[in-house]
PDB file of C-alpha atoms in Angstrom:
ATOM      1  CA  PHE A   1       4.366  -7.190  -1.723  1.00 73.00           C
ATOM      2  CA  PHE A   2       4.163  -5.675  -5.177  1.00 79.00           C
ATOM      3  CA  LEU A   3       1.989  -8.005  -6.144  1.00 74.00           C
ATOM      4  CA  VAL A   4      -0.467  -8.203  -3.126  1.00 71.00           C
ATOM      5  CA  TRP A   5      -0.042  -4.095  -2.716  1.00 77.00           C
ATOM      6  CA  VAL A   6      -1.345  -3.788  -6.808  1.00 79.00           C
ATOM      7  CA  ALA A   7      -4.212  -1.795  -5.664  1.00 82.00           C
ATOM      8  CA  TRP A   8      -2.797   0.344  -3.352  1.00 86.00           C
ATOM      9  CA  PRO A   9      -0.586   3.465  -3.907  1.00 91.00           C
ATOM     10  CA  HIS A  10       2.417   1.834  -2.075  1.00 91.00           C
ATOM     11  CA  THR A  11       4.232   0.216  -4.717  1.00 91.00           C
ATOM     12  CA  ASN A  12       3.744   3.308  -7.050  1.00 94.00           C
ATOM     13  CA  VAL A  13       6.602   4.632  -4.997  1.00 96.00           C
ATOM     14  CA  TRP A  14       8.910   2.035  -3.572  1.00 94.00           C
ATOM     15  CA  ALA A  15       8.975   1.230  -7.200  1.00 94.00           C
ATOM     16  CA  LEU A  16      11.290   4.162  -7.363  1.00 96.00           C
ATOM     17  CA  LEU A  17      13.766   3.740  -4.727  1.00 96.00           C
ATOM     18  CA  PRO A  18      16.261   1.981  -7.628  1.00 94.00           C
ATOM     19  CA  TRP A  19      15.779   5.213  -9.559  1.00 97.00           C
ATOM     20  CA  LEU A  20      16.348   8.121  -6.758  1.00 97.00           C
ATOM     21  CA  LEU A  21      19.127   5.994  -5.345  1.00 96.00           C
ATOM     22  CA  TRP A  22      20.913   5.586  -9.004  1.00 97.00           C
ATOM     23  CA  THR A  23      20.198   9.349  -9.930  1.00 98.00           C
ATOM     24  CA  ALA A  24      22.003  10.219  -6.300  1.00 97.00           C
ATOM     25  CA  ASP A  25      24.365   8.353  -7.343  1.00 95.00           C
ATOM     26  CA  ARG A  26      24.735  10.247 -10.383  1.00 96.00           C
ATOM     27  CA  VAL A  27      24.892  13.404  -8.953  1.00 96.00           C
ATOM     28  CA  LEU A  28      27.773  12.426  -6.785  1.00 95.00           C
ATOM     29  CA  ARG A  29      29.912  10.998  -9.135  1.00 92.00           C
ATOM     30  CA  ARG A  30      29.041  13.915 -12.259  1.00 92.00           C
ATOM     31  CA  PRO A  31      27.909  16.913 -10.251  1.00 94.00           C
ATOM     32  CA  THR A  32      25.907  18.204 -12.895  1.00 95.00           C
ATOM     33  CA  PRO A  33      23.075  20.312 -13.764  1.00 96.00           C
ATOM     34  CA  ALA A  34      21.549  17.781 -15.761  1.00 97.00           C
ATOM     35  CA  ALA A  35      22.263  15.479 -13.201  1.00 97.00           C
ATOM     36  CA  ALA A  36      20.225  17.365 -10.702  1.00 97.00           C
ATOM     37  CA  VAL A  37      17.550  17.740 -13.454  1.00 98.00           C
ATOM     38  CA  ALA A  38      17.451  13.663 -13.410  1.00 98.00           C
ATOM     39  CA  LEU A  39      17.263  13.339  -9.888  1.00 98.00           C
ATOM     40  CA  ALA A  40      14.709  16.352  -9.684  1.00 98.00           C
ATOM     41  CA  VAL A  41      12.336  14.260 -12.193  1.00 98.00           C
ATOM     42  CA  VAL A  42      12.180  11.110 -10.140  1.00 98.00           C
ATOM     43  CA  VAL A  43      11.811  12.821  -6.713  1.00 98.00           C
ATOM     44  CA  ALA A  44       8.702  14.358  -8.442  1.00 98.00           C
ATOM     45  CA  LEU A  45       7.275  11.112  -9.769  1.00 98.00           C
ATOM     46  CA  GLN A  46       7.780   9.397  -6.618  1.00 97.00           C
ATOM     47  CA  PHE A  47       5.693  12.184  -5.001  1.00 97.00           C
ATOM     48  CA  PHE A  48       3.007  11.809  -7.708  1.00 97.00           C
ATOM     49  CA  GLY A  49       2.486   8.069  -6.490  1.00 95.00           C
ATOM     50  CA  GLY A  50       0.132   9.158  -3.983  1.00 92.00           C
ATOM     51  CA  HIS A  51       1.706   7.390  -0.603  1.00 93.00           C
ATOM     52  CA  PRO A  52       3.516  10.428   1.763  1.00 92.00           C
ATOM     53  CA  GLU A  53       4.309   7.472   4.085  1.00 92.00           C
ATOM     54  CA  SER A  54       6.273   5.813   1.381  1.00 94.00           C
ATOM     55  CA  ASN A  55       7.622   9.050   0.446  1.00 96.00           C
ATOM     56  CA  PHE A  56       8.918   9.977   3.556  1.00 94.00           C
ATOM     57  CA  HIS A  57      11.257   6.236   3.815  1.00 95.00           C
ATOM     58  CA  ILE A  58      12.711   6.365   0.315  1.00 96.00           C
ATOM     59  CA  MET A  59      13.794   9.978   0.520  1.00 97.00           C
ATOM     60  CA  GLY A  60      15.237   9.283   3.632  1.00 95.00           C
ATOM     61  CA  VAL A  61      17.350   5.958   2.404  1.00 95.00           C
ATOM     62  CA  THR A  62      18.583   8.267  -0.417  1.00 96.00           C
ATOM     63  CA  VAL A  63      20.005  10.723   1.667  1.00 96.00           C
ATOM     64  CA  LEU A  64      21.670   7.944   3.757  1.00 95.00           C
ATOM     65  CA  PHE A  65      22.769   6.184   0.465  1.00 95.00           C
ATOM     66  CA  PHE A  66      24.351   9.645  -0.776  1.00 96.00           C
ATOM     67  CA  ALA A  67      26.158  10.260   2.592  1.00 95.00           C
ATOM     68  CA  PHE A  68      27.579   6.616   2.574  1.00 95.00           C
ATOM     69  CA  ARG A  69      28.508   6.513  -1.382  1.00 93.00           C
ATOM     70  CA  LEU A  70      30.266   9.664  -0.469  1.00 93.00           C
ATOM     71  CA  VAL A  71      32.381   8.092   2.238  1.00 92.00           C
ATOM     72  CA  VAL A  72      32.878   5.062   0.049  1.00 92.00           C
ATOM     73  CA  LEU A  73      34.265   6.437  -2.921  1.00 91.00           C
ATOM     74  CA  ARG A  74      36.643   8.757  -0.693  1.00 90.00           C
ATOM     75  CA  ARG A  75      37.775   5.214   0.843  1.00 89.00           C
ATOM     76  CA  GLU A  76      38.088   4.028  -2.882  1.00 84.00           C
ATOM     77  CA  GLY A  77      40.354   6.900  -3.721  1.00 81.00           C
ATOM     78  CA  GLU A  78      37.583   8.248  -6.135  1.00 78.00           C
ATOM     79  CA  PRO A  79      37.148  11.356  -4.125  1.00 79.00           C
ATOM     80  CA  PRO A  80      34.520  12.982  -5.483  1.00 82.00           C
ATOM     81  CA  ARG A  81      33.272  17.071  -5.014  1.00 87.00           C
ATOM     82  CA  ALA A  82      31.479  16.712  -2.071  1.00 90.00           C
ATOM     83  CA  GLY A  83      30.716  20.270  -2.155  1.00 93.00           C
ATOM     84  CA  PRO A  84      29.411  20.916  -5.361  1.00 95.00           C
ATOM     85  CA  ALA A  85      27.535  17.357  -5.264  1.00 95.00           C
ATOM     86  CA  THR A  86      26.015  17.705  -1.798  1.00 96.00           C
ATOM     87  CA  ALA A  87      24.713  21.480  -3.415  1.00 97.00           C
ATOM     88  CA  TRP A  88      22.839  19.780  -6.628  1.00 97.00           C
ATOM     89  CA  LEU A  89      21.528  17.206  -4.593  1.00 97.00           C
ATOM     90  CA  ALA A  90      19.558  19.346  -2.598  1.00 97.00           C
ATOM     91  CA  ALA A  91      18.815  21.162  -5.334  1.00 98.00           C
ATOM     92  CA  GLY A  92      17.149  18.447  -7.079  1.00 98.00           C
ATOM     93  CA  LEU A  93      15.572  16.917  -3.900  1.00 98.00           C
ATOM     94  CA  ALA A  94      14.284  20.879  -4.229  1.00 98.00           C
ATOM     95  CA  ALA A  95      13.490  21.182  -7.339  1.00 98.00           C
ATOM     96  CA  GLY A  96      11.540  17.973  -7.337  1.00 98.00           C
ATOM     97  CA  THR A  97       9.594  18.452  -4.314  1.00 97.00           C
ATOM     98  CA  ALA A  98       8.680  21.779  -6.435  1.00 98.00           C
ATOM     99  CA  LEU A  99       7.094  20.169  -8.917  1.00 97.00           C
ATOM    100  CA  ALA A 100       4.907  17.948  -7.065  1.00 97.00           C
ATOM    101  CA  ALA A 101       3.646  21.056  -5.530  1.00 97.00           C
ATOM    102  CA  ILE A 102       0.160  20.292  -7.169  1.00 96.00           C
ATOM    103  CA  THR A 103       0.302  17.031  -5.229  1.00 94.00           C
ATOM    104  CA  LEU A 104       2.077  18.044  -2.531  1.00 95.00           C
ATOM    105  CA  LEU A 105       0.031  21.560  -1.104  1.00 96.00           C
ATOM    106  CA  PRO A 106      -2.958  19.699  -1.154  1.00 95.00           C
ATOM    107  CA  PHE A 107      -1.990  17.074   1.018  1.00 92.00           C
ATOM    108  CA  LEU A 108      -0.961  19.286   3.654  1.00 92.00           C
ATOM    109  CA  GLU A 109      -3.836  21.258   4.007  1.00 93.00           C
ATOM    110  CA  LEU A 110      -5.776  18.231   4.199  1.00 91.00           C
ATOM    111  CA  LEU A 111      -3.109  16.868   6.842  1.00 87.00           C
ATOM    112  CA  SER A 112      -3.696  20.409   8.952  1.00 87.00           C
ATOM    113  CA  GLU A 113      -7.452  19.064   8.438  1.00 89.00           C
ATOM    114  CA  THR A 114      -7.531  15.975  10.000  1.00 88.00           C
ATOM    115  CA  ASN A 115      -6.987  14.054  12.830  1.00 87.00           C
ATOM    116  CA  ASP A 116      -4.860  11.162  11.375  1.00 84.00           C
ATOM    117  CA  VAL A 117      -1.580  12.429  12.968  1.00 81.00           C
ATOM    118  CA  ASP A 118      -3.223  11.984  16.669  1.00 85.00           C
ATOM    119  CA  VAL A 119      -4.431   8.377  15.413  1.00 87.00           C
ATOM    120  CA  ARG A 120      -1.108   7.553  14.570  1.00 88.00           C
ATOM    121  CA  ALA A 121       0.502   8.774  17.828  1.00 87.00           C
ATOM    122  CA  ASP A 122       0.998   5.130  18.848  1.00 91.00           C
ATOM    123  CA  TYR A 123       2.313   3.912  15.897  1.00 90.00           C
ATOM    124  CA  TRP A 124       5.902   3.988  16.675  1.00 92.00           C
ATOM    125  CA  ARG A 125       5.013   0.667  18.861  1.00 92.00           C
ATOM    126  CA  LEU A 126       3.988  -1.412  15.577  1.00 90.00           C
ATOM    127  CA  LYS A 127       6.290  -4.388  14.557  1.00 90.00           C
ATOM    128  CA  MET A 128       6.718  -7.333  13.038  1.00 87.00           C
ATOM    129  CA  PRO A 129       6.631 -10.436  15.168  1.00 86.00           C
ATOM    130  CA  ARG A 130       9.941 -11.776  15.272  1.00 87.00           C
ATOM    131  CA  GLU A 131       8.687 -15.488  14.257  1.00 83.00           C
ATOM    132  CA  TYR A 132       7.877 -14.267  11.330  1.00 84.00           C
ATOM    133  CA  LEU A 133      12.009 -13.763  10.225  1.00 87.00           C
ATOM    134  CA  LEU A 134      11.715 -17.671   9.692  1.00 85.00           C
ATOM    135  CA  GLY A 135      10.065 -16.310   6.904  1.00 83.00           C
ATOM    136  CA  PHE A 136      13.642 -15.638   5.098  1.00 85.00           C
ATOM    137  CA  ALA A 137      13.797 -20.015   5.096  1.00 82.00           C
ATOM    138  CA  LEU A 138      10.494 -21.210   5.103  1.00 81.00           C
ATOM    139  CA  PRO A 139       8.045 -18.950   3.080  1.00 77.00           C
ATOM    140  CA  ASP A 140       5.257 -21.043   3.286  1.00 76.00           C
ATOM    141  CA  TYR A 141       5.273 -22.200   6.381  1.00 77.00           C
ATOM    142  CA  TRP A 142       2.304 -19.687   7.492  1.00 73.00           C
ATOM    143  CA  GLY A 143       0.464 -21.669   3.931  1.00 71.00           C
ATOM    144  CA  ARG A 144       0.595 -19.984   0.226  1.00 69.00           C
ATOM    145  CA  GLY A 145      -1.306 -17.079  -0.418  1.00 62.00           C
ATOM    146  CA  THR A 146      -2.783 -18.544  -3.282  1.00 64.00           C
ATOM    147  CA  GLU A 147      -4.750 -21.233  -1.177  1.00 66.00           C
ATOM    148  CA  VAL A 148      -4.896 -20.099   2.450  1.00 61.00           C
ATOM    149  CA  GLY A 149      -5.576 -16.501   3.904  1.00 59.00           C
ATOM    150  CA  ILE A 150      -2.687 -15.436   5.552  1.00 55.00           C
ATOM    151  CA  GLY A 151      -3.622 -11.741   6.114  1.00 57.00           C
ATOM    152  CA  ALA A 152      -0.841  -9.090   7.170  1.00 53.00           C
ATOM    153  CA  PHE A 153       2.373 -11.673   6.392  1.00 53.00           C
ATOM    154  CA  ALA A 154       1.496 -11.592   2.629  1.00 56.00           C
ATOM    155  CA  GLN A 155       0.940  -7.673   2.541  1.00 53.00           C
ATOM    156  CA  GLY A 156       3.825  -6.308   4.368  1.00 53.00           C
ATOM    157  CA  ARG A 157       5.963  -8.881   5.783  1.00 58.00           C
ATOM    158  CA  ALA A 158       7.084 -11.609   3.496  1.00 68.00           C
ATOM    159  CA  VAL A 159      11.244 -11.332   3.760  1.00 81.00           C
ATOM    160  CA  TYR A 160      12.076 -14.602   1.150  1.00 82.00           C
ATOM    161  CA  VAL A 161      14.336 -13.635  -1.056  1.00 86.00           C
ATOM    162  CA  GLY A 162      15.220 -16.986  -2.296  1.00 86.00           C
ATOM    163  CA  ALA A 163      17.635 -19.675  -1.022  1.00 88.00           C
ATOM    164  CA  LEU A 164      20.461 -18.968  -3.677  1.00 92.00           C
ATOM    165  CA  PRO A 165      20.310 -15.118  -3.054  1.00 91.00           C
ATOM    166  CA  LEU A 166      20.622 -15.437   0.400  1.00 91.00           C
ATOM    167  CA  LEU A 167      23.626 -17.940   0.354  1.00 93.00           C
ATOM    168  CA  LEU A 168      25.048 -15.280  -2.342  1.00 95.00           C
ATOM    169  CA  ALA A 169      24.750 -12.251  -0.165  1.00 94.00           C
ATOM    170  CA  ALA A 170      26.661 -14.421   2.926  1.00 93.00           C
ATOM    171  CA  VAL A 171      29.628 -15.043   0.342  1.00 95.00           C
ATOM    172  CA  ALA A 172      29.524 -11.862  -0.894  1.00 95.00           C
ATOM    173  CA  LEU A 173      30.277 -10.604   2.784  1.00 93.00           C
ATOM    174  CA  LEU A 174      32.629 -13.348   3.724  1.00 93.00           C
ATOM    175  CA  ALA A 175      34.692 -13.781   0.017  1.00 93.00           C
ATOM    176  CA  ARG A 176      35.474 -10.232  -0.656  1.00 89.00           C
ATOM    177  CA  ARG A 177      34.869  -8.009   2.001  1.00 88.00           C
ATOM    178  CA  SER A 178      34.474  -3.882   1.185  1.00 92.00           C
ATOM    179  CA  LEU A 179      33.339  -0.888   2.785  1.00 93.00           C
ATOM    180  CA  LEU A 180      30.720  -0.934  -0.051  1.00 92.00           C
ATOM    181  CA  ARG A 181      29.325  -4.369   1.376  1.00 95.00           C
ATOM    182  CA  VAL A 182      29.557  -4.352   4.315  1.00 95.00           C
ATOM    183  CA  GLY A 183      27.564  -0.897   4.254  1.00 94.00           C
ATOM    184  CA  VAL A 184      24.691  -2.164   2.695  1.00 95.00           C
ATOM    185  CA  ALA A 185      24.349  -5.451   4.998  1.00 96.00           C
ATOM    186  CA  VAL A 186      24.521  -2.718   8.166  1.00 95.00           C
ATOM    187  CA  LEU A 187      22.186  -0.990   6.566  1.00 95.00           C
ATOM    188  CA  GLY A 188      19.785  -4.170   6.024  1.00 95.00           C
ATOM    189  CA  ALA A 189      20.238  -5.391   9.686  1.00 95.00           C
ATOM    190  CA  LEU A 190      19.498  -1.807  10.663  1.00 95.00           C
ATOM    191  CA  MET A 191      16.479  -2.104   8.882  1.00 94.00           C
ATOM    192  CA  LEU A 192      15.386  -5.195  10.021  1.00 94.00           C
ATOM    193  CA  ALA A 193      15.820  -4.319  13.747  1.00 96.00           C
ATOM    194  CA  VAL A 194      13.627  -1.203  13.160  1.00 94.00           C
ATOM    195  CA  VAL A 195      11.055  -3.348  11.283  1.00 92.00           C
ATOM    196  CA  VAL A 196      11.268  -6.007  14.584  1.00 91.00           C
ATOM    197  CA  GLY A 197      10.950  -3.167  16.851  1.00 94.00           C
ATOM    198  CA  VAL A 198      14.529  -4.465  18.146  1.00 95.00           C
ATOM    199  CA  PRO A 199      15.108  -2.030  21.577  1.00 94.00           C
ATOM    200  CA  PRO A 200      16.170   0.902  22.125  1.00 94.00           C
ATOM    201  CA  LEU A 201      14.920   1.617  18.452  1.00 94.00           C
ATOM    202  CA  PRO A 202      10.964   2.083  19.143  1.00 94.00           C
ATOM    203  CA  GLU A 203      11.761   4.201  22.417  1.00 94.00           C
ATOM    204  CA  VAL A 204      14.357   5.978  19.898  1.00 94.00           C
ATOM    205  CA  ILE A 205      11.692   6.385  17.344  1.00 94.00           C
ATOM    206  CA  SER A 206       9.095   7.624  19.727  1.00 93.00           C
ATOM    207  CA  HIS A 207      10.816  11.061  20.522  1.00 92.00           C
ATOM    208  CA  VAL A 208      11.166  12.260  17.115  1.00 91.00           C
ATOM    209  CA  PRO A 209       7.988  13.913  15.838  1.00 87.00           C
ATOM    210  CA  ILE A 210       6.582  12.506  12.484  1.00 85.00           C
ATOM    211  CA  VAL A 211       8.738   9.616  12.810  1.00 90.00           C
ATOM    212  CA  LYS A 212       6.898   8.500  15.320  1.00 92.00           C
ATOM    213  CA  THR A 213       3.440   8.378  13.237  1.00 90.00           C
ATOM    214  CA  GLY A 214       4.865   6.096  10.414  1.00 90.00           C
ATOM    215  CA  ASN A 215       4.341   2.447   9.540  1.00 90.00           C
ATOM    216  CA  HIS A 216       7.809   1.397   9.393  1.00 92.00           C
ATOM    217  CA  ILE A 217       7.169  -2.601   9.234  1.00 89.00           C
ATOM    218  CA  ARG A 218       7.205  -1.992   5.346  1.00 88.00           C
ATOM    219  CA  LEU A 219      10.880  -0.913   5.638  1.00 92.00           C
ATOM    220  CA  VAL A 220      11.545  -4.482   5.096  1.00 89.00           C
ATOM    221  CA  ILE A 221      11.662  -3.791   1.558  1.00 90.00           C
ATOM    222  CA  ILE A 222      15.232  -1.908   2.287  1.00 93.00           C
ATOM    223  CA  VAL A 223      15.741  -5.495   3.850  1.00 93.00           C
ATOM    224  CA  VAL A 224      15.485  -7.491   0.889  1.00 91.00           C
ATOM    225  CA  LEU A 225      16.900  -4.268  -1.581  1.00 93.00           C
ATOM    226  CA  CYS A 226      20.141  -4.981   0.431  1.00 94.00           C
ATOM    227  CA  VAL A 227      20.385  -8.951   0.510  1.00 94.00           C
ATOM    228  CA  ALA A 228      19.744  -8.202  -3.477  1.00 92.00           C
ATOM    229  CA  LEU A 229      22.369  -5.620  -3.863  1.00 92.00           C
ATOM    230  CA  LEU A 230      24.666  -7.888  -1.806  1.00 94.00           C
TER     231      LEU A 230
END
């Protein structure tokens, strides 16, 4: 994904997702102004990446991750200070957004003058054909991108992470199951369900403003990240 999209702004944003998750976790474990500042810097940088749709996706995942980590730490006997942590998280997100105002304000003005939202009204119907799930095991089934033109599959739908990582991800769930590992697996499964359009997810998305105008096939990156984490 990153190699094929290197000429586009998507990777500017997605490359910062691990840093967003790490700084959000730091805010949760140590709710201090310094942790919030670190989060704000990364939030601003991902907005400067220049792809609002990807900004929306990774910011949403970051908030979900924060809430999930809050539950995990409580269950593991490390109860964080939820109130201060949530307050500093909100402060970090707000400060980072404010730092990126020089980019966001012109974008919002442009958005109000464009018909792009109307054009994207049916984007909630976009989904990855389920036969592409075969790519988890056989990445070259449709040909190699260096030898054969394989279109959009190579650009946004490559799910192959390697035989050994897939095996180890399964072992992680079977050998030593924990709330954290199960949660990561559930998130990956949910993102994959969105990518392939498992009912009733597309219909639910079609009723959510803004969300229904997004190309959610790119959430396959979250699926790959979840496998990597496992």
